[in-house]
Coordinates of N, CA, C and O in Angstrom, one line a residue:
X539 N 128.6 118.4 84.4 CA 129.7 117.6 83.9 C 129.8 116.3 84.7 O 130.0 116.3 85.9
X540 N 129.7 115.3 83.9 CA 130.1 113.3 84.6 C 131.2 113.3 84.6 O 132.1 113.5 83.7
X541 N 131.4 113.1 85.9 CA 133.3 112.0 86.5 C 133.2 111.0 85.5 O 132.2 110.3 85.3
X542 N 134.3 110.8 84.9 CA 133.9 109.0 84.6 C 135.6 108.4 85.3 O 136.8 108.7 85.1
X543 N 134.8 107.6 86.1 CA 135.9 106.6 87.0 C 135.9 105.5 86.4 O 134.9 105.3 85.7
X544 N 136.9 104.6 86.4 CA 137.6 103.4 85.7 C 138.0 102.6 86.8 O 138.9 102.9 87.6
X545 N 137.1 101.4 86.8 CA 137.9 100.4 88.0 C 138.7 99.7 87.4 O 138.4 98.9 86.5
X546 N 139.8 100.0 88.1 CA 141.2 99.0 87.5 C 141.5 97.7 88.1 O 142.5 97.1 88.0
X547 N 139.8 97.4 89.3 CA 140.4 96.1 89.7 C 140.0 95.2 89.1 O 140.6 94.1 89.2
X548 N 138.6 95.3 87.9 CA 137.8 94.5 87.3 C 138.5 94.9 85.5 O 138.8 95.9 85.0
X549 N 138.5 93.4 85.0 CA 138.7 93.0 83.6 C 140.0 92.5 83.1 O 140.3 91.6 83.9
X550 N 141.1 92.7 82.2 CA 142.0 92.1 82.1 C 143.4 93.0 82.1 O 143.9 93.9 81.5
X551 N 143.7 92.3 83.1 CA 145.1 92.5 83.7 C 146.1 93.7 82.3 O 146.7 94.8 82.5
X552 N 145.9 92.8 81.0 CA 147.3 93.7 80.2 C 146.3 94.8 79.6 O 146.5 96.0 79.5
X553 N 145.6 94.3 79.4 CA 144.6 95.5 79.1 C 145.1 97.0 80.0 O 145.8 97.9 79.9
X554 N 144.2 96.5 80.9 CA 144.2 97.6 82.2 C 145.6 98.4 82.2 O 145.6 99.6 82.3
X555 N 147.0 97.6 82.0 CA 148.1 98.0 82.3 C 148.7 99.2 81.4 O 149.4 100.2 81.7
X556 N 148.2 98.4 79.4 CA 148.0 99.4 78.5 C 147.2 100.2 78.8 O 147.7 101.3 78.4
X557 N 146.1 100.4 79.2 CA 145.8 101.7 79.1 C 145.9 102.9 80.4 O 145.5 104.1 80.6
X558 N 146.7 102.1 80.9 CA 147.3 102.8 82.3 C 148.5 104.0 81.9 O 148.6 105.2 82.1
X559 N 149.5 102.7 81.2 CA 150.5 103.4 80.7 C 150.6 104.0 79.5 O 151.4 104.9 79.4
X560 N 149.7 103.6 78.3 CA 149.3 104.6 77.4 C 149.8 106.5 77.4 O 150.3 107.0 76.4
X561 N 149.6 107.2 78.4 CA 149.8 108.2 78.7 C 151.3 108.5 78.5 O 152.0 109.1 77.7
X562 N 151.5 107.8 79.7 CA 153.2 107.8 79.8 C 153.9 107.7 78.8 O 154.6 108.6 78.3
X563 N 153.9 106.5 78.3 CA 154.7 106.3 76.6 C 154.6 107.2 75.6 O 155.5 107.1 74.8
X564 N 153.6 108.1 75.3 CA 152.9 109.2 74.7 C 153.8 110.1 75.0 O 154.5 110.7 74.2
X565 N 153.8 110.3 76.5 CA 154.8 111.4 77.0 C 156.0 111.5 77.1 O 156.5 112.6 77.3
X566 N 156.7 110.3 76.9 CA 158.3 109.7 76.9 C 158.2 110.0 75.3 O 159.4 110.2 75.0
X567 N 157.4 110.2 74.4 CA 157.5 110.0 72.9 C 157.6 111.6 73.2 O 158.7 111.5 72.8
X568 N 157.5 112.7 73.4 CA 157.6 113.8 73.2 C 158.6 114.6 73.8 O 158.9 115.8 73.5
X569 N 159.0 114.1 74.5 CA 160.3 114.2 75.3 C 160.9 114.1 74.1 O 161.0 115.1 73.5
X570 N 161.3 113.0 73.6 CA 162.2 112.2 72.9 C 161.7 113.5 71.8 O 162.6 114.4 71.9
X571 N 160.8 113.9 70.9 CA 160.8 114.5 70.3 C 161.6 116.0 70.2 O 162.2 116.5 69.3
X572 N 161.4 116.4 71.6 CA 161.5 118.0 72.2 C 162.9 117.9 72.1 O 163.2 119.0 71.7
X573 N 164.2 117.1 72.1 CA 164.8 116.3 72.3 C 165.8 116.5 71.0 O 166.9 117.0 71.0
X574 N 164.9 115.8 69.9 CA 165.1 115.7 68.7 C 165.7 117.0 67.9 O 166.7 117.2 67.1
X575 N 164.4 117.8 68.4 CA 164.3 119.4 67.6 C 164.6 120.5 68.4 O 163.8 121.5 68.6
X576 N 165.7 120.4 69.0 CA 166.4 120.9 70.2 C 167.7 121.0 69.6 O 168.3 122.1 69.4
X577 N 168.2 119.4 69.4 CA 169.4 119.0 69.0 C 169.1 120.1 67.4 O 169.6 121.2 67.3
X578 N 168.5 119.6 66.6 CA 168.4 120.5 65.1 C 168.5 122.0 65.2 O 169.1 122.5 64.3
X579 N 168.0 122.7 66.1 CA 167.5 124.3 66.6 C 169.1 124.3 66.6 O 169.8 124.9 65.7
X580 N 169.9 123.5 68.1 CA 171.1 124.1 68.1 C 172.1 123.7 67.6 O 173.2 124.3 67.9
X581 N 172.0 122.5 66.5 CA 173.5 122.3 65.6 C 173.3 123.6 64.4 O 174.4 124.1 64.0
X582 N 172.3 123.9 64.0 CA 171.6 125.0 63.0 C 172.2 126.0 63.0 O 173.0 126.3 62.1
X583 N 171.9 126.8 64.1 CA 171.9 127.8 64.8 C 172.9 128.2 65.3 O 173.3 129.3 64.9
X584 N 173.8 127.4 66.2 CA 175.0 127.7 67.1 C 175.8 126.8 66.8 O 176.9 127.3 67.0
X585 N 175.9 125.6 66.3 CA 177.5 125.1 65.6 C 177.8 124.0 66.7 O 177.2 123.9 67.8
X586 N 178.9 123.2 66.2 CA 179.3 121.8 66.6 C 179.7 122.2 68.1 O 179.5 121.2 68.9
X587 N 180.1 123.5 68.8 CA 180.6 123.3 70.1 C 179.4 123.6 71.1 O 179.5 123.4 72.3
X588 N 178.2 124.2 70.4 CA 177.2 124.2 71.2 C 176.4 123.0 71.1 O 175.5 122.7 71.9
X589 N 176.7 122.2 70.0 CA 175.9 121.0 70.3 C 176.6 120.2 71.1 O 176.0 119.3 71.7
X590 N 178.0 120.4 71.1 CA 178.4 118.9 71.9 C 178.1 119.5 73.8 O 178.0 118.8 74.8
X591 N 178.0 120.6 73.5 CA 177.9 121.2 75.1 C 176.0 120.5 75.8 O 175.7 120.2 77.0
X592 N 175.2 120.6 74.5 CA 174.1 120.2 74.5 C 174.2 118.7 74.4 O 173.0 118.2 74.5
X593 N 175.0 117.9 74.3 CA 174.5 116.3 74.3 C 175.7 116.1 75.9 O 175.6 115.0 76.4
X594 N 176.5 117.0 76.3 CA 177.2 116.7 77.3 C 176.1 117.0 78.8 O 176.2 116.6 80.0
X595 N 175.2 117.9 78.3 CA 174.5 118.4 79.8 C 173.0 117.4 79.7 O 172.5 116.8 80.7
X596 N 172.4 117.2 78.3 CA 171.0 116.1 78.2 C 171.3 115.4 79.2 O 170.5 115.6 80.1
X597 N 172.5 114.4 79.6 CA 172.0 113.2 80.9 C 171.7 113.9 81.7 O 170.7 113.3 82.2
X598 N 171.7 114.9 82.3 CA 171.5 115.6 83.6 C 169.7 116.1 83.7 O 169.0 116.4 84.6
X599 N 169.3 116.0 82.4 CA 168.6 116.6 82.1 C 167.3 114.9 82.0 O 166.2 115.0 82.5
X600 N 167.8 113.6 81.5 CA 166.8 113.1 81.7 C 167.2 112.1 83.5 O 166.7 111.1 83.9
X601 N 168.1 112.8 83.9 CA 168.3 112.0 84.3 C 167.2 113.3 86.1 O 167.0 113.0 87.3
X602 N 167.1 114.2 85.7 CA 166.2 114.9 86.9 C 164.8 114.3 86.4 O 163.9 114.3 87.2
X603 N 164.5 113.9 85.5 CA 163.1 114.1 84.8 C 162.7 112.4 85.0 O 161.5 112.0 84.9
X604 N 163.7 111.6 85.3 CA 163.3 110.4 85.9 C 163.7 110.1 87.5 O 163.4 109.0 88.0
X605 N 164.4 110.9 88.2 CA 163.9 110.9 89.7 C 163.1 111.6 89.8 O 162.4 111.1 90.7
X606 N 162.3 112.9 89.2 CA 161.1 113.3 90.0 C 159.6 112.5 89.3 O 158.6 112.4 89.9
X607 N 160.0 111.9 87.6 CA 158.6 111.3 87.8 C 158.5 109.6 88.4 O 157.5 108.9 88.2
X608 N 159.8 109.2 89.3 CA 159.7 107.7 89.7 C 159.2 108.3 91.5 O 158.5 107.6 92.3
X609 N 159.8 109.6 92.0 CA 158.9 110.2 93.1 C 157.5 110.2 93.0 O 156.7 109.6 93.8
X610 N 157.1 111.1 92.0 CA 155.3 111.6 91.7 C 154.8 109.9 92.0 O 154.1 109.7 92.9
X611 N 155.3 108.8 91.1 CA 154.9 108.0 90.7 C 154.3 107.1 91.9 O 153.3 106.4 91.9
X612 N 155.6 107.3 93.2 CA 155.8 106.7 94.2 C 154.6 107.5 95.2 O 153.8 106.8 95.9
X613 N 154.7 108.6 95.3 CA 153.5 109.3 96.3 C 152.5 108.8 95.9 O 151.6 108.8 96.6
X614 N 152.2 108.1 94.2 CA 150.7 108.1 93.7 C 149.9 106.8 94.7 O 148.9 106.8 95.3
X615 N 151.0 105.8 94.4 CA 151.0 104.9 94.8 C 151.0 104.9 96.4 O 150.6 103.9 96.9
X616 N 151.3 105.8 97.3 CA 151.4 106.1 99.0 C 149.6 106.6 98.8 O 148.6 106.3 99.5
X617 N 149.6 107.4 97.8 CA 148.1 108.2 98.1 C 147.0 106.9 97.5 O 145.9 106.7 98.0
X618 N 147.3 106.5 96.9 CA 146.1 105.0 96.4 C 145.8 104.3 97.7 O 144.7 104.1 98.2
X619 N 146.8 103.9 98.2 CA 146.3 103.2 99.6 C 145.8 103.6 100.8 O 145.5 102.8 101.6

């Protein structure tokens, strides 16, 4: 099985940056989706007081999921150098 490594110090700057972040935005899109059909499962299923209990707790919910991936993000960046 071939490694294939990517030097990100050679070619163009926005380039490099899309396809850096490519991944991430992918992943922020399924979030957003899981998100979506979450909200539908539980207005469906359990009714207006379980949804509003569900859009009252979501900030909590993206709001752990962007301090631990701006941490990962930050060690990535301690372990590159």
């Amino acid at each position: 099985m071939s490694v294939r490594i990517k030097n990100m110090t050679d070619g163009k700057p926005a380039a490099l940056i899309f396809t850096f972040a490519l991944p991430l935005m992918i992943g922020n899109v399924f979030q957003q989706l899981y998100t979506v059909v979450d909200t539908m499962v539980v207005g469906k299923g359990l009714g207006v007081s379980a949804l509003a209990a569900l859009g009252a707790a979501d900030w909590m919910n993206w709001l752990m999921l962007g301090i631990i991936k701006g941490i990962t993000q930050g060690f990535g960046i301690l372990m590159e150098q």
